[in-house]
C-alpha angles and dihedrals in degrees: 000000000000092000140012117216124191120246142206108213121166094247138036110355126253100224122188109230140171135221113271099169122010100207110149093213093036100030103171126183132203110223130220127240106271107209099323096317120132099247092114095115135134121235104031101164114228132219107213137349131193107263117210137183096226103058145006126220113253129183126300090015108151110236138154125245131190110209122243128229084247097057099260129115121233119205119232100169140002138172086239109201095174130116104238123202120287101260096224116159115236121226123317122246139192118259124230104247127204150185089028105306115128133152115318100243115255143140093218102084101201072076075066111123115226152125141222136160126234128233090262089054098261107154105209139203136214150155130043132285134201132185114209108228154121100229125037118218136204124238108014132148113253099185145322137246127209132246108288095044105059128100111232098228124038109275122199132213142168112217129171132261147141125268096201104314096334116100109227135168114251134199116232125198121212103196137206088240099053104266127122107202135194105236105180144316103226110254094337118109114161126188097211143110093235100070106135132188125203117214092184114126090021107131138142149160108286111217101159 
């Protein structure tokens, strides 16, 4: 985004600003006259701003904001200059398993199951589950995580895995209160001792 032009929608207004604290967890924004009109103001609070890998906001980056109903911008978009974090995951730990899930057994140990959290507050996933049964049921819990490392609204994933010998995409539930939870693989239900879930590629933003 070379430049960043005001507009006049109908509602709500697209306002140039600029980064007045780059707080990550108080980011504010001044924002710039609009026409004439006295909005020109530091340390507007914003609700949300689009968080990237590649870059941070610091202090004086050009964006564009829309204005909430509550009075707070939101930013929808910003020329961000700033180094973020290293985003370097921690250790790895065990995960609690229930209803009969545990590590798929395997002498490789990247099928390890585990979690850890990155320094941007990822919370990541990895390693292989199996549940032995002999009948595979939908929506079950496969094991919690503790606080810290939960997202604060259900997210939803399909992952890959195996229904017997036969290799299926599966979907996979984080939820608020720590479980992640199978949901279903598709059409295959296989009565067999070999079903098998992959968590590899799960991550999400971690509120709770």
């Amino acid at each position: 985004m070379s430049a960043l032009r005001r507009q006049r929608p109908q509602q709500p207004l697209a306002l140039e600003a600029r980064v007045s604290d780059p707080d990550p967890d108080a980011l504010t924004v001044t924002i710039d006259d609009f026409d004439g009109d006295v909005l020109a103001r530091h340390a507007w609070e914003v609700a949300s701003w689009p968080r990237t890998p590649g870059a941070v906001p610091a202090r004086g980056d050009r964006c564009l904001v829309v204005m909430s109903e509550i009075g707070r911008p939101w930013v929808v978009s910003g020329e961000w200059t700033g180094e973020p974090e290293p985003v370097v995951p921690r250790d790895w730990r065990s995960p609690e398993f229930v209803a009969g899930w545990t590590n798929h057994a395997a002498a490789d140990p990247r099928f390890v199951a585990g979690y850890a959290q990155d320094l941007s507050g990822f919370t990541m996933l990895r390693g292989i589950v199996s549940r032995a049964t002999d009948e595979w049921v939908a929506d079950t819990p496969m094991l919690v995580l503790p606080r810290g490392f939960r997202p604060s609204t259900r997210r939803m994933f399909i992952t890959f895995g195996y229904a017997g010998a036969v290799p299926v995409r599966m979907r996979v539930d984080a939820l608020p209160d720590g479980e992640v939870r199978f949901i279903n693989a598709g059409a295959a239900w296989a009565r067999t001792v070999t079903n098998l879930v992959g968590l590899d590629g799960i991550s999400y933003w971690a509120e709770d």
